mmCIF file of N, CA and C in Angstrom:
data_model
loop_
_atom_site.group_PDB
_atom_site.id
_atom_site.type_symbol
_atom_site.label_atom_id
_atom_site.label_comp_id
_atom_site.label_asym_id
_atom_site.label_seq_id
_atom_site.Cartn_x
_atom_site.Cartn_y
_atom_site.Cartn_z
ATOM 1 N N MET A 389 -48.405 -22.683 68.641
ATOM 2 C CA MET A 389 -47.025 -22.144 68.923
ATOM 3 C C MET A 389 -46.333 -23.166 69.233
ATOM 4 N N ALA A 390 -44.864 -23.106 69.081
ATOM 5 C CA ALA A 390 -43.847 -24.101 68.842
ATOM 6 C C ALA A 390 -43.366 -24.472 70.326
ATOM 7 N N GLU A 391 -43.216 -25.358 70.616
ATOM 8 C CA GLU A 391 -42.486 -26.103 71.891
ATOM 9 C C GLU A 391 -41.230 -25.882 72.177
ATOM 10 N N LYS A 392 -40.609 -25.637 72.959
ATOM 11 C CA LYS A 392 -39.119 -25.914 73.609
ATOM 12 C C LYS A 392 -38.511 -27.453 73.547
ATOM 13 N N LEU A 393 -37.580 -27.565 72.819
ATOM 14 C CA LEU A 393 -37.071 -29.139 72.568
ATOM 15 C C LEU A 393 -36.251 -29.056 74.135
ATOM 16 N N THR A 394 -36.400 -30.946 74.588
ATOM 17 C CA THR A 394 -35.967 -30.782 75.637
ATOM 18 C C THR A 394 -35.417 -32.475 75.583
ATOM 19 N N GLY A 395 -34.900 -32.653 76.646
ATOM 20 C CA GLY A 395 -34.200 -34.060 76.684
ATOM 21 C C GLY A 395 -33.794 -34.718 75.386
ATOM 22 N N ALA A 396 -34.104 -35.750 75.059
ATOM 23 C CA ALA A 396 -33.597 -36.840 74.225
ATOM 24 C C ALA A 396 -34.123 -36.215 72.686
ATOM 25 N N ALA A 397 -35.253 -35.431 72.598
ATOM 26 C CA ALA A 397 -35.808 -34.678 71.506
ATOM 27 C C ALA A 397 -34.927 -33.696 71.322
ATOM 28 N N ARG A 398 -34.209 -33.080 72.070
ATOM 29 C CA ARG A 398 -33.462 -31.615 71.582
ATOM 30 C C ARG A 398 -31.897 -32.368 71.305
ATOM 31 N N THR A 399 -31.570 -33.214 72.094
ATOM 32 C CA THR A 399 -30.181 -33.986 72.089
ATOM 33 C C THR A 399 -30.574 -34.543 70.426
ATOM 34 N N ALA A 400 -31.403 -35.107 70.139
ATOM 35 C CA ALA A 400 -31.590 -35.577 68.634
ATOM 36 C C ALA A 400 -31.349 -34.933 67.498
ATOM 37 N N ALA A 401 -31.713 -33.813 67.956
ATOM 38 C CA ALA A 401 -32.197 -32.750 66.935
ATOM 39 C C ALA A 401 -31.015 -32.130 66.721
ATOM 40 N N LEU A 402 -30.047 -31.847 67.741
ATOM 41 C CA LEU A 402 -29.074 -31.018 67.531
ATOM 42 C C LEU A 402 -27.958 -31.890 67.299
ATOM 43 N N GLY A 403 -28.014 -33.103 67.403
ATOM 44 C CA GLY A 403 -27.206 -34.075 66.773
ATOM 45 C C GLY A 403 -27.105 -33.886 65.368
ATOM 46 N N ASP A 404 -28.255 -33.622 64.527
ATOM 47 C CA ASP A 404 -28.200 -33.694 63.030
ATOM 48 C C ASP A 404 -27.624 -32.322 62.536
ATOM 49 N N LEU A 405 -27.554 -31.513 63.283
ATOM 50 C CA LEU A 405 -26.656 -30.139 62.942
ATOM 51 C C LEU A 405 -25.274 -30.220 62.688
ATOM 52 N N SER A 406 -24.918 -29.585 61.616
ATOM 53 C CA SER A 406 -23.378 -29.748 61.712
ATOM 54 C C SER A 406 -22.752 -28.427 61.938
ATOM 55 N N GLY A 407 -22.022 -27.732 62.450
ATOM 56 C CA GLY A 407 -21.216 -26.620 62.594
ATOM 57 C C GLY A 407 -21.822 -25.562 63.801
ATOM 58 N N TRP A 408 -23.206 -25.970 64.201
ATOM 59 C CA TRP A 408 -24.191 -25.075 64.950
ATOM 60 C C TRP A 408 -23.479 -25.246 66.234
ATOM 61 N N SER A 409 -23.521 -24.052 67.053
ATOM 62 C CA SER A 409 -23.089 -24.580 68.489
ATOM 63 C C SER A 409 -24.017 -23.900 69.660
ATOM 64 N N GLU A 410 -24.566 -24.318 70.402
ATOM 65 C CA GLU A 410 -25.081 -23.898 71.614
ATOM 66 C C GLU A 410 -24.591 -22.796 72.272
ATOM 67 N N LEU A 411 -25.338 -21.697 72.434
ATOM 68 C CA LEU A 411 -24.694 -20.220 72.875
ATOM 69 C C LEU A 411 -24.844 -20.243 74.503
ATOM 70 N N PRO A 412 -23.470 -20.185 75.458
ATOM 71 C CA PRO A 412 -23.789 -20.361 76.484
ATOM 72 C C PRO A 412 -24.394 -18.825 77.276
ATOM 73 N N GLY A 413 -25.275 -19.421 78.139
ATOM 74 C CA GLY A 413 -26.068 -18.529 79.209
ATOM 75 C C GLY A 413 -27.417 -18.321 78.225
ATOM 76 N N ARG A 414 -27.384 -18.801 77.339
ATOM 77 C CA ARG A 414 -28.951 -18.938 76.058
ATOM 78 C C ARG A 414 -29.294 -20.054 75.424
ATOM 79 N N ASP A 415 -30.595 -20.232 75.701
ATOM 80 C CA ASP A 415 -31.020 -21.176 75.102
ATOM 81 C C ASP A 415 -31.393 -20.687 73.619
ATOM 82 N N ALA A 416 -30.563 -21.145 72.686
ATOM 83 C CA ALA A 416 -30.022 -20.855 71.317
ATOM 84 C C ALA A 416 -28.924 -21.325 70.535
ATOM 85 N N ILE A 417 -28.795 -21.553 69.134
ATOM 86 C CA ILE A 417 -27.568 -21.861 68.498
ATOM 87 C C ILE A 417 -27.311 -21.008 67.636
ATOM 88 N N ALA A 418 -26.057 -20.941 67.115
ATOM 89 C CA ALA A 418 -25.385 -19.847 66.485
ATOM 90 C C ALA A 418 -24.369 -20.531 65.698
ATOM 91 N N LYS A 419 -24.351 -20.290 64.096
ATOM 92 C CA LYS A 419 -23.064 -20.344 63.550
ATOM 93 C C LYS A 419 -22.980 -19.036 62.561
ATOM 94 N N SER A 420 -21.601 -19.183 62.247
ATOM 95 C CA SER A 420 -20.925 -18.165 61.089
ATOM 96 C C SER A 420 -20.927 -18.764 59.721
ATOM 97 N N PHE A 421 -21.013 -17.700 59.037
ATOM 98 C CA PHE A 421 -20.892 -18.223 57.360
ATOM 99 C C PHE A 421 -19.965 -17.201 56.869
ATOM 100 N N LYS A 422 -19.015 -17.541 55.860
ATOM 101 C CA LYS A 422 -18.213 -16.530 55.144
ATOM 102 C C LYS A 422 -18.480 -17.018 53.473
ATOM 103 N N PHE A 423 -18.217 -15.861 53.153
ATOM 104 C CA PHE A 423 -18.768 -15.878 51.536
ATOM 105 C C PHE A 423 -17.566 -15.057 50.757
ATOM 106 N N ALA A 424 -17.814 -15.257 49.495
ATOM 107 C CA ALA A 424 -16.432 -14.697 48.584
ATOM 108 C C ALA A 424 -16.805 -12.599 48.911
ATOM 109 N N ASP A 425 -17.633 -12.420 48.648
ATOM 110 C CA ASP A 425 -17.786 -11.281 49.152
ATOM 111 C C ASP A 425 -19.325 -10.627 49.551
ATOM 112 N N PHE A 426 -19.563 -9.406 49.717
ATOM 113 C CA PHE A 426 -20.436 -8.921 50.067
ATOM 114 C C PHE A 426 -21.585 -9.461 49.322
ATOM 115 N N ASN A 427 -21.994 -9.418 48.092
ATOM 116 C CA ASN A 427 -22.932 -9.681 47.109
ATOM 117 C C ASN A 427 -23.312 -11.232 47.246
ATOM 118 N N ALA A 428 -22.456 -12.071 47.695
ATOM 119 C CA ALA A 428 -22.718 -13.449 47.884
ATOM 120 C C ALA A 428 -23.369 -13.671 48.856
ATOM 121 N N ALA A 429 -22.985 -12.717 50.413
ATOM 122 C CA ALA A 429 -23.603 -13.007 51.453
ATOM 123 C C ALA A 429 -24.990 -12.378 51.632
ATOM 124 N N PHE A 430 -24.840 -11.294 50.894
ATOM 125 C CA PHE A 430 -26.554 -10.671 50.655
ATOM 126 C C PHE A 430 -27.566 -11.374 50.178
ATOM 127 N N ALA A 431 -27.043 -12.118 48.827
ATOM 128 C CA ALA A 431 -27.856 -13.013 48.520
ATOM 129 C C ALA A 431 -28.187 -14.200 49.180
ATOM 130 N N PHE A 432 -27.427 -14.731 49.960
ATOM 131 C CA PHE A 432 -27.604 -15.736 51.095
ATOM 132 C C PHE A 432 -28.600 -15.275 51.902
ATOM 133 N N MET A 433 -28.514 -13.928 52.617
ATOM 134 C CA MET A 433 -29.590 -13.618 53.548
ATOM 135 C C MET A 433 -30.916 -13.200 52.881
ATOM 136 N N THR A 434 -30.746 -13.039 51.524
ATOM 137 C CA THR A 434 -32.138 -12.863 51.335
ATOM 138 C C THR A 434 -33.016 -14.216 50.913
ATOM 139 N N ARG A 435 -32.302 -15.109 50.371
ATOM 140 C CA ARG A 435 -32.895 -16.486 50.518
ATOM 141 C C ARG A 435 -33.556 -17.170 51.780
ATOM 142 N N VAL A 436 -32.387 -16.727 52.746
ATOM 143 C CA VAL A 436 -32.795 -17.306 54.231
ATOM 144 C C VAL A 436 -33.973 -16.299 54.427
ATOM 145 N N ALA A 437 -34.312 -14.769 54.196
ATOM 146 C CA ALA A 437 -35.255 -14.031 54.722
ATOM 147 C C ALA A 437 -36.320 -14.261 54.022
ATOM 148 N N LEU A 438 -36.494 -14.725 52.950
ATOM 149 C CA LEU A 438 -37.606 -15.511 52.001
ATOM 150 C C LEU A 438 -38.486 -16.877 52.838
ATOM 151 N N LYS A 439 -37.053 -17.632 52.980
ATOM 152 C CA LYS A 439 -37.884 -19.011 54.243
ATOM 153 C C LYS A 439 -38.414 -18.497 55.211
ATOM 154 N N ALA A 440 -37.401 -17.412 55.924
ATOM 155 C CA ALA A 440 -38.290 -17.142 57.424
ATOM 156 C C ALA A 440 -39.579 -16.321 57.367
ATOM 157 N N GLU A 441 -39.819 -15.814 56.052
ATOM 158 C CA GLU A 441 -41.400 -15.207 56.025
ATOM 159 C C GLU A 441 -42.178 -15.833 55.713
ATOM 160 N N ALA A 442 -41.938 -17.233 55.127
ATOM 161 C CA ALA A 442 -42.765 -17.996 54.783
ATOM 162 C C ALA A 442 -42.983 -19.076 55.973
ATOM 163 N N MET A 443 -42.060 -19.145 56.983
ATOM 164 C CA MET A 443 -41.980 -20.067 58.239
ATOM 165 C C MET A 443 -42.474 -19.099 59.528
ATOM 166 N N ASP A 444 -42.570 -17.530 59.204
ATOM 167 C CA ASP A 444 -42.957 -16.831 60.273
ATOM 168 C C ASP A 444 -42.256 -17.029 61.463
ATOM 169 N N HIS A 445 -40.736 -17.126 61.001
ATOM 170 C CA HIS A 445 -39.924 -17.099 62.051
ATOM 171 C C HIS A 445 -38.639 -16.927 61.280
ATOM 172 N N HIS A 446 -37.921 -15.958 62.537
ATOM 173 C CA HIS A 446 -37.160 -14.705 61.800
ATOM 174 C C HIS A 446 -35.706 -15.297 62.912
ATOM 175 N N PRO A 447 -34.560 -15.176 61.986
ATOM 176 C CA PRO A 447 -33.126 -15.165 62.732
ATOM 177 C C PRO A 447 -32.720 -14.011 63.318
ATOM 178 N N GLU A 448 -31.928 -14.034 64.312
ATOM 179 C CA GLU A 448 -31.164 -13.099 64.723
ATOM 180 C C GLU A 448 -29.855 -13.083 63.774
ATOM 181 N N TRP A 449 -29.295 -11.839 63.330
ATOM 182 C CA TRP A 449 -28.107 -11.824 62.299
ATOM 183 C C TRP A 449 -27.561 -10.664 62.247
ATOM 184 N N LEU A 450 -26.056 -10.930 61.884
ATOM 185 C CA LEU A 450 -25.419 -9.807 62.057
ATOM 186 C C LEU A 450 -24.693 -9.940 60.522
ATOM 187 N N ASN A 451 -24.527 -9.103 59.587
ATOM 188 C CA ASN A 451 -23.539 -8.851 58.351
ATOM 189 C C ASN A 451 -22.621 -8.151 58.171
ATOM 190 N N VAL A 452 -21.679 -8.587 58.137
ATOM 191 C CA VAL A 452 -20.128 -7.671 58.050
ATOM 192 C C VAL A 452 -19.622 -8.123 57.033
ATOM 193 N N TYR A 453 -19.567 -7.098 55.581
ATOM 194 C CA TYR A 453 -19.079 -7.766 54.300
ATOM 195 C C TYR A 453 -19.902 -8.860 53.760
ATOM 196 N N ASN A 454 -18.252 -9.935 54.257
ATOM 197 C CA ASN A 454 -18.539 -11.507 53.245
ATOM 198 C C ASN A 454 -18.991 -12.134 54.704
ATOM 199 N N LYS A 455 -19.262 -11.824 55.654
ATOM 200 C CA LYS A 455 -19.716 -12.563 57.073
ATOM 201 C C LYS A 455 -20.927 -12.464 57.519
ATOM 202 N N VAL A 456 -21.691 -13.908 57.686
ATOM 203 C CA VAL A 456 -23.044 -13.754 58.388
ATOM 204 C C VAL A 456 -22.816 -14.250 59.328
ATOM 205 N N ASP A 457 -23.061 -13.870 60.732
ATOM 206 C CA ASP A 457 -23.621 -14.513 62.015
ATOM 207 C C ASP A 457 -24.907 -14.593 62.083
ATOM 208 N N ILE A 458 -25.441 -15.875 62.565
ATOM 209 C CA ILE A 458 -26.577 -16.326 62.744
ATOM 210 C C ILE A 458 -27.009 -16.895 63.963
ATOM 211 N N VAL A 459 -27.921 -16.383 64.723
ATOM 212 C CA VAL A 459 -28.636 -17.297 65.864
ATOM 213 C C VAL A 459 -29.908 -17.378 66.049
ATOM 214 N N LEU A 460 -30.373 -18.724 66.258
ATOM 215 C CA LEU A 460 -31.561 -19.311 65.969
ATOM 216 C C LEU A 460 -32.207 -19.539 67.598
ATOM 217 N N ALA A 461 -33.211 -18.977 67.570
ATOM 218 C CA ALA A 461 -34.384 -19.409 69.042
ATOM 219 C C ALA A 461 -35.567 -19.018 68.584
ATOM 220 N N THR A 462 -36.274 -19.593 69.387
ATOM 221 C CA THR A 462 -37.813 -19.526 69.286
ATOM 222 C C THR A 462 -38.151 -18.609 70.611
ATOM 223 N N HIS A 463 -38.631 -17.285 70.224
ATOM 224 C CA HIS A 463 -39.011 -16.666 71.569
ATOM 225 C C HIS A 463 -40.200 -16.702 72.322
ATOM 226 N N ASP A 464 -40.893 -17.322 71.241
ATOM 227 C CA ASP A 464 -42.590 -17.716 71.877
ATOM 228 C C ASP A 464 -42.496 -18.762 73.107
ATOM 229 N N ALA A 465 -41.349 -19.798 72.687
ATOM 230 C CA ALA A 465 -40.733 -21.034 73.491
ATOM 231 C C ALA A 465 -40.132 -20.954 74.425
ATOM 232 N N GLY A 466 -39.244 -19.985 74.651
ATOM 233 C CA GLY A 466 -38.553 -19.778 75.354
ATOM 234 C C GLY A 466 -37.309 -20.106 75.414
ATOM 235 N N GLY A 467 -37.070 -20.720 74.010
ATOM 236 C CA GLY A 467 -35.774 -21.203 73.706
ATOM 237 C C GLY A 467 -35.856 -21.931 72.235
ATOM 238 N N LEU A 468 -34.990 -23.233 72.023
ATOM 239 C CA LEU A 468 -34.775 -23.945 71.139
ATOM 240 C C LEU A 468 -35.970 -24.789 70.643
ATOM 241 N N SER A 469 -36.661 -24.551 69.318
ATOM 242 C CA SER A 469 -37.771 -25.368 68.884
ATOM 243 C C SER A 469 -37.211 -26.103 67.597
ATOM 244 N N ALA A 470 -38.374 -26.935 67.543
ATOM 245 C CA ALA A 470 -38.137 -27.612 65.763
ATOM 246 C C ALA A 470 -38.264 -26.675 64.900
ATOM 247 N N LEU A 471 -38.694 -25.436 65.001
ATOM 248 C CA LEU A 471 -38.358 -24.688 64.024
ATOM 249 C C LEU A 471 -37.117 -23.850 63.872
ATOM 250 N N ASP A 472 -36.199 -23.761 64.661
ATOM 251 C CA ASP A 472 -34.621 -23.447 64.670
ATOM 252 C C ASP A 472 -34.149 -24.781 63.940
ATOM 253 N N VAL A 473 -34.384 -25.867 64.354
ATOM 254 C CA VAL A 473 -33.926 -26.815 63.640
ATOM 255 C C VAL A 473 -33.967 -26.828 62.219
ATOM 256 N N GLU A 474 -35.418 -26.669 61.827
ATOM 257 C CA GLU A 474 -35.951 -26.588 60.724
ATOM 258 C C GLU A 474 -34.832 -25.825 59.956
ATOM 259 N N MET A 475 -34.945 -24.101 60.410
ATOM 260 C CA MET A 475 -34.334 -22.902 59.531
ATOM 261 C C MET A 475 -32.988 -23.700 59.575
ATOM 262 N N ALA A 476 -32.434 -24.023 60.494
ATOM 263 C CA ALA A 476 -30.765 -24.261 60.335
ATOM 264 C C ALA A 476 -30.577 -25.305 59.625
ATOM 265 N N LYS A 477 -31.468 -26.377 59.075
ATOM 266 C CA LYS A 477 -31.045 -27.163 58.396
ATOM 267 C C LYS A 477 -31.154 -26.746 56.826
ATOM 268 N N PHE A 478 -32.057 -25.635 56.433
ATOM 269 C CA PHE A 478 -32.539 -25.177 55.401
ATOM 270 C C PHE A 478 -31.051 -24.036 55.018
ATOM 271 N N ILE A 479 -30.981 -23.611 56.009
ATOM 272 C CA ILE A 479 -29.819 -22.389 56.074
ATOM 273 C C ILE A 479 -28.466 -23.289 55.618
ATOM 274 N N ASP A 480 -28.227 -24.379 56.053
ATOM 275 C CA ASP A 480 -26.846 -24.974 55.747
ATOM 276 C C ASP A 480 -27.246 -25.604 54.222
ATOM 277 N N ALA A 481 -28.106 -26.170 53.971
ATOM 278 C CA ALA A 481 -28.460 -26.227 52.468
ATOM 279 C C ALA A 481 -28.125 -25.422 51.026
ATOM 280 N N ILE A 482 -28.537 -24.056 52.013
ATOM 281 C CA ILE A 482 -28.193 -23.273 50.745
ATOM 282 C C ILE A 482 -26.948 -22.699 50.807
ATOM 283 N N ALA A 483 -26.013 -22.568 52.107
ATOM 284 C CA ALA A 483 -24.987 -21.804 52.171
ATOM 285 C C ALA A 483 -23.807 -22.395 51.221
#
């Protein structure tokens, strides 16, 4: 089971991410992505889904046409964990 990030480890992990914001009232991070069209957004989501299955760590997301909003948190850990940071870095790399 993943452990919740706290203190200096949390600060360092979040410092490595660009454009991700902490959600008020929730121990999670979020980011919005915009693509050229629905096909590009769906292709992006498919790549994320394949990584999520491989990690057994799934994002919360919403897709409307060319926009994808993603929230990352580790429910078993009760908040943000290293799994979320790893997923965020992967997402940024393919966006």
